[in-house]
Coordinates of C-alpha atoms in Angstrom, one line a residue:
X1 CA -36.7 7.6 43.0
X2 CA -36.6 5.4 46.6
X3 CA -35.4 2.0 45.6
X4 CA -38.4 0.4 47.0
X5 CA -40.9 2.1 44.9
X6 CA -39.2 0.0 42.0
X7 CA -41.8 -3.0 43.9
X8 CA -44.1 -0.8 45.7
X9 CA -45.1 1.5 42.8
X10 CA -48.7 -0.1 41.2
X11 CA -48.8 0.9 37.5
X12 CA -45.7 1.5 34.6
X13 CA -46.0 3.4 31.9
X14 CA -46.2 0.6 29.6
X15 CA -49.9 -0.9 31.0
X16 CA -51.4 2.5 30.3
X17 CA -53.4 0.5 27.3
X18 CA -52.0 3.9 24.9
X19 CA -50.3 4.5 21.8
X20 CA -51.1 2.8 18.3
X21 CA -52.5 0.0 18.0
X22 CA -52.9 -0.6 22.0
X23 CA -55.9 -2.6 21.6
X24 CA -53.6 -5.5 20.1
X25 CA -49.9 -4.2 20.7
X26 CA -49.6 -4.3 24.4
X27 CA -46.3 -2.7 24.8
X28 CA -42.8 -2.1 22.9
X29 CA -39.6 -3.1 24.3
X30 CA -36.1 -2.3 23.0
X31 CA -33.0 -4.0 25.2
X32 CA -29.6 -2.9 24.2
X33 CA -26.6 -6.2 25.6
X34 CA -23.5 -4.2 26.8
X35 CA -20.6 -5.7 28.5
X36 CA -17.4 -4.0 29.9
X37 CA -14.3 -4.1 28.3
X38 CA -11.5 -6.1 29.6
X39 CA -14.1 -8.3 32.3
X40 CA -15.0 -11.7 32.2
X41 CA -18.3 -12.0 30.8
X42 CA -21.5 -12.3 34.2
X43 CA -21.2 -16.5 34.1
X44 CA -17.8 -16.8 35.0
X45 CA -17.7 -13.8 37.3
X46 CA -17.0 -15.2 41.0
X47 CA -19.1 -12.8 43.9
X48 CA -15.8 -10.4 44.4
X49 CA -15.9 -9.5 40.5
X50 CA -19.6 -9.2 40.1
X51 CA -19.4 -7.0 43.0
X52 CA -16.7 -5.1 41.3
X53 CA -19.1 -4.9 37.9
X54 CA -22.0 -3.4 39.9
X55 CA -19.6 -1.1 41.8
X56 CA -18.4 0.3 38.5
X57 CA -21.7 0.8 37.5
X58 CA -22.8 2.1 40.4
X59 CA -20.4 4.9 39.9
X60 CA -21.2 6.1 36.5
X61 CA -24.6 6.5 37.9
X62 CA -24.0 8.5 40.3
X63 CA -21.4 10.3 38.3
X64 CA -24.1 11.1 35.6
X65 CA -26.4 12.2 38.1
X66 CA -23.7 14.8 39.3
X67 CA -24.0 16.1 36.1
X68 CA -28.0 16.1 35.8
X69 CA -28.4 12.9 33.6
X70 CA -30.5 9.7 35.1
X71 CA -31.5 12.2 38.2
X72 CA -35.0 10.6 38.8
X73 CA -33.5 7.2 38.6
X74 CA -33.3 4.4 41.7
X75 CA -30.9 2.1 42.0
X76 CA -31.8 -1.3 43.2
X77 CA -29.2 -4.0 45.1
X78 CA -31.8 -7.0 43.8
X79 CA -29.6 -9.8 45.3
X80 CA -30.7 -8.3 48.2
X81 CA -34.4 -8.5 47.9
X82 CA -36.4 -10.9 49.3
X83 CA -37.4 -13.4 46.5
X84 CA -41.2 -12.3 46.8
X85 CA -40.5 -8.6 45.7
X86 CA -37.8 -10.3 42.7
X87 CA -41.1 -11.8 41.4
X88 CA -42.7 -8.8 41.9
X89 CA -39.9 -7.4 39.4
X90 CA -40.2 -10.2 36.9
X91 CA -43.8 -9.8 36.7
X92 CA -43.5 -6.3 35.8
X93 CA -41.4 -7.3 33.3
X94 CA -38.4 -5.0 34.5
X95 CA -36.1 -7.7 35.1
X96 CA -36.1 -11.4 33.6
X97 CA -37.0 -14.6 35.4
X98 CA -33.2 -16.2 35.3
X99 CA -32.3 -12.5 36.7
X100 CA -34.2 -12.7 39.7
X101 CA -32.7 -15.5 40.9
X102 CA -29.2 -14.8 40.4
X103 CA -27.4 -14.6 44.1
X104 CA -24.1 -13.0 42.6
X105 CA -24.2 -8.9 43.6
X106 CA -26.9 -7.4 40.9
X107 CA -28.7 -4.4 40.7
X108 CA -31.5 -2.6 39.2
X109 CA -30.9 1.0 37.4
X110 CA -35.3 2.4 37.2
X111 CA -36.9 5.5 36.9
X112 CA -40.4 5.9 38.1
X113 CA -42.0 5.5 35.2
X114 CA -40.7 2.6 35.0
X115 CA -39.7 2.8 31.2
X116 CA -36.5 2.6 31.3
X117 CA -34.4 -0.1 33.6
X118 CA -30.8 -1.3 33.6
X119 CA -29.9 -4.9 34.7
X120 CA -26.5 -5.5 36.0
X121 CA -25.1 -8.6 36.2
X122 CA -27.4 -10.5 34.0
X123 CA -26.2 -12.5 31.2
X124 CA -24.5 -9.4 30.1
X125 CA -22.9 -6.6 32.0
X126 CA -25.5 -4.3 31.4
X127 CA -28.9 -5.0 29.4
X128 CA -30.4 -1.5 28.9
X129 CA -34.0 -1.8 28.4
X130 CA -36.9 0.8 26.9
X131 CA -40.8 -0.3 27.6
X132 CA -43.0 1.6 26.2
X133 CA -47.0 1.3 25.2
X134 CA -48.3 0.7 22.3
X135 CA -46.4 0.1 18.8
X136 CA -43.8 2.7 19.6
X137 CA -40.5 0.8 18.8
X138 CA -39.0 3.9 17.1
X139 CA -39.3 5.9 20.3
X140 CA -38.1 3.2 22.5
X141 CA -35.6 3.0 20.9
X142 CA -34.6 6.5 21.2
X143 CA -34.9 6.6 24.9
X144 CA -32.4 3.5 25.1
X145 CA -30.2 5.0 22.7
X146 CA -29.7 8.0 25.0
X147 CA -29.1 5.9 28.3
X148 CA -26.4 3.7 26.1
X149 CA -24.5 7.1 25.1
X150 CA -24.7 8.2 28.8
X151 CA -23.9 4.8 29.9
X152 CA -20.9 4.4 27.3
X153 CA -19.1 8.2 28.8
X154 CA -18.4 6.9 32.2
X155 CA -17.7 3.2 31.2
X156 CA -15.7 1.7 28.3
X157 CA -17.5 -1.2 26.5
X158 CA -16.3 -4.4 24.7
X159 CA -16.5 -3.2 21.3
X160 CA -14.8 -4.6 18.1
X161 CA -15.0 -2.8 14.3
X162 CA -15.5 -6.0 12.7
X163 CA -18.3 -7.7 15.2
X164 CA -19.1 -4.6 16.8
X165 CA -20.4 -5.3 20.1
X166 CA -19.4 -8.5 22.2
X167 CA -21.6 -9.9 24.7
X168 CA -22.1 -13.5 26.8
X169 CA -24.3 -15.2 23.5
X170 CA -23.1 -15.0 20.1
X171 CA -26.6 -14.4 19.5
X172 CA -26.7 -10.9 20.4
X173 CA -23.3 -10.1 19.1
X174 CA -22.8 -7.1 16.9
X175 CA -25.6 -4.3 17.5
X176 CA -26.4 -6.4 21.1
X177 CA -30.2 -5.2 20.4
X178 CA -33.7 -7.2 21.2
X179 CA -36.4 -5.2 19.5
X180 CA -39.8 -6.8 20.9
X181 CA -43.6 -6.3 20.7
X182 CA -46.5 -8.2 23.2
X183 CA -49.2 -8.5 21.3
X184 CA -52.4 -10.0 23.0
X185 CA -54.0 -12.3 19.8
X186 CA -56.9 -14.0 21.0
X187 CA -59.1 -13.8 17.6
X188 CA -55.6 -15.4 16.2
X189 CA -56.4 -18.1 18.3
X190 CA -59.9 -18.6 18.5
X191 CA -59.8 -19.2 14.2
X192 CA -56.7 -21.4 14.6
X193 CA -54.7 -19.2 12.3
X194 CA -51.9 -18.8 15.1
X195 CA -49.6 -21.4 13.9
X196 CA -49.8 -20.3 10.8
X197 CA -48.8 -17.4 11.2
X198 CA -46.6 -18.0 13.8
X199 CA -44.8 -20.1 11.6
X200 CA -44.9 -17.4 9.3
X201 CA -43.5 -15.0 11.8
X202 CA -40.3 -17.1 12.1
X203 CA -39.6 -17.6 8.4
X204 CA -39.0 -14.1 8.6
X205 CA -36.3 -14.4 11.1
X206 CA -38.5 -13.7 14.2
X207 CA -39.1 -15.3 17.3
X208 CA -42.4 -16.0 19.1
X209 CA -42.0 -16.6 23.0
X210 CA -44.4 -16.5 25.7
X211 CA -45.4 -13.9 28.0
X212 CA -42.2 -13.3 30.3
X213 CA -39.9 -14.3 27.4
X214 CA -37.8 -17.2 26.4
X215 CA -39.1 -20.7 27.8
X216 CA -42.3 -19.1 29.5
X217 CA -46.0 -19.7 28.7
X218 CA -48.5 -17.7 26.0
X219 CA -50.2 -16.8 28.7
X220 CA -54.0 -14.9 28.2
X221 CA -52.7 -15.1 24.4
X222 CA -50.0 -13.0 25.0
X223 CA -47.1 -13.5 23.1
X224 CA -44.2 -11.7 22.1
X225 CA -42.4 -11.8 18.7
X226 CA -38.4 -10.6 18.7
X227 CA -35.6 -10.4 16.3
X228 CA -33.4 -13.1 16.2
X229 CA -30.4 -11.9 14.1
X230 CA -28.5 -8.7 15.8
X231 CA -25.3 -8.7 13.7
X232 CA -24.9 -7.6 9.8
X233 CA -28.3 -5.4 10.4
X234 CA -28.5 -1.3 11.9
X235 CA -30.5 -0.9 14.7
X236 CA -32.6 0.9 12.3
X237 CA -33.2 -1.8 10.0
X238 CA -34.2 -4.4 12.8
X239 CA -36.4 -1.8 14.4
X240 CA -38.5 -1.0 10.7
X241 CA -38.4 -5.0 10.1
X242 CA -40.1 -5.4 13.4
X243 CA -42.4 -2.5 12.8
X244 CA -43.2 -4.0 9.8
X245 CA -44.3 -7.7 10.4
X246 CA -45.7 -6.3 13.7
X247 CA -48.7 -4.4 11.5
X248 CA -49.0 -7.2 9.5
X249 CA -49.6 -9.3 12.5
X250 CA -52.1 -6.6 13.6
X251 CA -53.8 -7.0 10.4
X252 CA -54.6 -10.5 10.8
X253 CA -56.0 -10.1 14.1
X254 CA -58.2 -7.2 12.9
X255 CA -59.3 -9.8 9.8
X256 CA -59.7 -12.5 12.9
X257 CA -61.9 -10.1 15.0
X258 CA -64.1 -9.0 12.3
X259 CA -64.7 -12.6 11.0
X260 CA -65.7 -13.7 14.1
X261 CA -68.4 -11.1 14.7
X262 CA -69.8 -11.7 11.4
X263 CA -69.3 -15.5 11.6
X264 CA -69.8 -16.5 14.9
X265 CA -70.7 -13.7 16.7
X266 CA -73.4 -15.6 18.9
X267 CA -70.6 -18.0 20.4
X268 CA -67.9 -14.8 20.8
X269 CA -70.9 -12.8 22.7
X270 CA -71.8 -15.9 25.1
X271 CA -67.7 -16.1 25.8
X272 CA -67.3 -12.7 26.8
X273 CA -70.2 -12.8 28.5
X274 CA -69.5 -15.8 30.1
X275 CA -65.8 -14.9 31.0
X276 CA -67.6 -11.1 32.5
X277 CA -69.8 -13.5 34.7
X278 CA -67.2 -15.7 35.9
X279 CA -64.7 -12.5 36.7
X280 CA -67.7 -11.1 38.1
X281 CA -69.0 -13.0 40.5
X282 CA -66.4 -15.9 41.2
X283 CA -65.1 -16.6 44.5
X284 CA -61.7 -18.6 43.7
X285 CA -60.0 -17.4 40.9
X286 CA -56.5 -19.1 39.7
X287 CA -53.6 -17.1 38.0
X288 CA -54.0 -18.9 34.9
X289 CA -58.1 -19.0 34.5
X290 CA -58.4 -14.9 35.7
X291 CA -55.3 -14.3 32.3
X292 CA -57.7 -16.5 30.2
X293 CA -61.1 -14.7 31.2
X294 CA -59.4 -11.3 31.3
X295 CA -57.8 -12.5 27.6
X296 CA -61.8 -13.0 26.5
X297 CA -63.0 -9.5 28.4
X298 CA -60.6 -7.6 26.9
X299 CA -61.6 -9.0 23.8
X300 CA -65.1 -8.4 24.1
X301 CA -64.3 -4.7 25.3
X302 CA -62.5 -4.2 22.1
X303 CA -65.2 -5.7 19.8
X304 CA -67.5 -3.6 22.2
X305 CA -69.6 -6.6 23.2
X306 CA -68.8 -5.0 26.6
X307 CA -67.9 -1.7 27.6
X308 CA -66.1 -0.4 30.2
X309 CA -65.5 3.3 31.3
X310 CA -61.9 2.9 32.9
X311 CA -60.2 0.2 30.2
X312 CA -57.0 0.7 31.4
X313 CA -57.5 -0.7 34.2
X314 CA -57.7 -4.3 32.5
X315 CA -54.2 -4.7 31.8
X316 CA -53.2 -3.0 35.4
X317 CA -55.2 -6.1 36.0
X318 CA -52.7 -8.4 34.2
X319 CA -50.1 -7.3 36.5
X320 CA -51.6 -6.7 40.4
X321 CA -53.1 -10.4 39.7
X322 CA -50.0 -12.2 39.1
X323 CA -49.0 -14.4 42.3
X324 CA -46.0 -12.3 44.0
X325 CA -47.5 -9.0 43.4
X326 CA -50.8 -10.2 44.8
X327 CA -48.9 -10.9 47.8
X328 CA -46.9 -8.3 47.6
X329 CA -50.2 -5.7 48.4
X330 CA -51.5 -8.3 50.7
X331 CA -48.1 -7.5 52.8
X332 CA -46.9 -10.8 53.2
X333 CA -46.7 -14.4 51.7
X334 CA -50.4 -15.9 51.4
X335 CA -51.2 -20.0 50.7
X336 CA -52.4 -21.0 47.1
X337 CA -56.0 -20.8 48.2
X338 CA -56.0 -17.3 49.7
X339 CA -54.0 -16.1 46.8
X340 CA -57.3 -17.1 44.7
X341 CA -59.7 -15.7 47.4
X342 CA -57.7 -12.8 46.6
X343 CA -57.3 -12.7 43.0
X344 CA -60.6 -13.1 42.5
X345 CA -61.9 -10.3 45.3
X346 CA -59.6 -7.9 43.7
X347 CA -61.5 -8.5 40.3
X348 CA -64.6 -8.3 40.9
X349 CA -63.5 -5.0 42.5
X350 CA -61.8 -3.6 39.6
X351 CA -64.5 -4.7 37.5
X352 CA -67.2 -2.9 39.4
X353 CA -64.9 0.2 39.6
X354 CA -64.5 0.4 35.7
X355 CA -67.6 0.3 35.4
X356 CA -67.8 -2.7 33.1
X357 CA -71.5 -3.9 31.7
X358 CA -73.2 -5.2 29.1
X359 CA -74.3 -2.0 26.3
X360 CA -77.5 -0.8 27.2
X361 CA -77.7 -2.3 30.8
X362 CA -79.4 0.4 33.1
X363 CA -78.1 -0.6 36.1
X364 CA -74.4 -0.2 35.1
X365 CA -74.4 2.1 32.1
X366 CA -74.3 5.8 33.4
X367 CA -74.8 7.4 29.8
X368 CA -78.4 5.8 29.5
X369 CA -81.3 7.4 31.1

């Protein structure tokens, strides 16, 4: 892959809206901390060392390409990218915000699916991460797995029997793994049972962050829920753990939805169709009122209040509306303003081409006569 289709390529894998449970479960994430042996850990790396780190990656990359492994992988200098295609990155969710504005030498190992990604130089050495659709933790897993083994031929890592392995936070020492799920939970919030279950959710040694991670906003109810512990557990056991109060989560957001239409399904139908109207004909749109409306769409296409013929395309819409990448396909920066001309041009757009209407409207519905 060219480096630059790591900004310039649309859609990943992981906005595909497949796999099970996709209408609540927008993606899986496994992220594996490595660090090399016998290196000062990224923070107190000066420029010449950091450069040194992403050299010696560099190498095993292109040593396991010799030998037909990572072949349809890019590599990425990102400390070399202007700042607009970094956010283009975050927002994509292959690299983390603090990454992105790191100006030590870093770099970006992607393939062109853009499922699996390699940061250099982040907290850690090397954070190996799997996104996948879907609740597919088990075969993100997998895939990470098999870049770590290819990863850990060419490059010796800090490993101890007793801790097992060591990275930057003592937080992530011993199996170094982040097992993660984004789950978009808008029933959740509309009957207040968030909190409680949130709460929930971290008695059971899980976290709840917003939508890029630790410190960022819920945005468009989005959230995503992670382990927290990473040493005395196998990778296997904090994967099923996961798994496990992930489908529980799903449950209550099932129970949400189906209360709602039964309770109050008058107020959730003039919502959707209120948020449908709004995306559909607005002229300004910000960032954080088109995640909110698309938040209630989405909702509404899943309870089948609305229907649309090309439902993918909604969460391809949580990504090309974000600020930097709307710029990014406008070529160049753009003021606040005609970001939200934009944003909101684009939607009605996408809207019209997936065909989105009201059941049984004649003028939009191509299966009625």
């Amino acid at each position: 892959m060219r480096p630059e289709e790591a900004t310039e390529r649309p859609t990943a894998l992981w906005v595909t809206g497949t796999g099970p449970h996709s209408d609540i479960v927008i993606s899986s994430r496994i992220r594996l901390a490595r660090n090399l042996l016998g290196v000062p850990f990224p923070h107190l790396l000066d420029e010449a060392r950091a450069e040194e780190v992403a050299g010696r990656v560099e190498g095993a990359y292109k040593a396991l390409q010799a030998e037909g492994k990572l072949a349809d992988h890019g590599l990425v200098r990102v400390n070399r990218l202007p700042a607009l295609d970094r956010q283009v990155l975050v927002e994509k969710h292959l690299i983390s915000p603090q990454f992105a504005q790191e100006e030590k030498p870093t770099a970006l190992l992607v393939d062109p699916g853009q499922t699996v990604s390699v940061m250099v130089n982040e907290e850690d050495h090397l954070r190996i991460q799997c996104l996948l659709p879907g609740l597919q933790l088990e075969q993100a897993w997998a895939k990470a797995s098999q870049v770590d083994d290819d990863l850990e031929g060419k490059l010796d890592f800090a490993f101890v029997e007793q801790q097992g392995y060591l990275t930057a936070c003592p937080t992530n020492v011993g199996t170094g793994l982040r097992a993660s799920v984004m789950l978009h939970l808008p029933a959740l919030i509309l009957s207040n049972q968030a909190a409680r279950v949130g709460h929930a959710v971290v008695k059971l040694g899980l976290a709840v962050r917003g939508l890029y991670g630790e410190g960022t906003e819920a945005l468009g109810n989005m959230f995503q829920v992670s382990n927290q512990v990473t040493l005395g557990q196998t990778e296997e056991e904090i994967i099923q753990n996961l798994r496990s109060v992930t489908e529980q989560i799903v449950e209550h957001e099932m129970n949400a939805r189906k209360f709602l239409t039964q309770e109050n399904k008058s107020q959730i139908e003039d919502r959707v169709n209120r948020a449908y109207g709004l995306l559909a004909h607005a002229r300004i749109m910000s960032s954080q009122e088109a995640m909110q409306l698309l938040s209630d769409l989405r909702l509404g296409v899943d309870l089948e209040i609305l229907r649309a013929a090309r439902k993918r395309s909604l969460n391809e819409l949580l990504v090309v509306t974000r600020p930097a990448y709307l710029q990014r396909l406008a070529g160049g920066e753009l003021e606040p303003l005609q970001r939200d001309i934009r944003r909101a041009a684009m939607i009605r757009d996408s809207l019209r081409a997936m065909e989105v209407a009201p059941p049984g409207d004649k003028d939009h519905d191509p299966r009625l006569p």
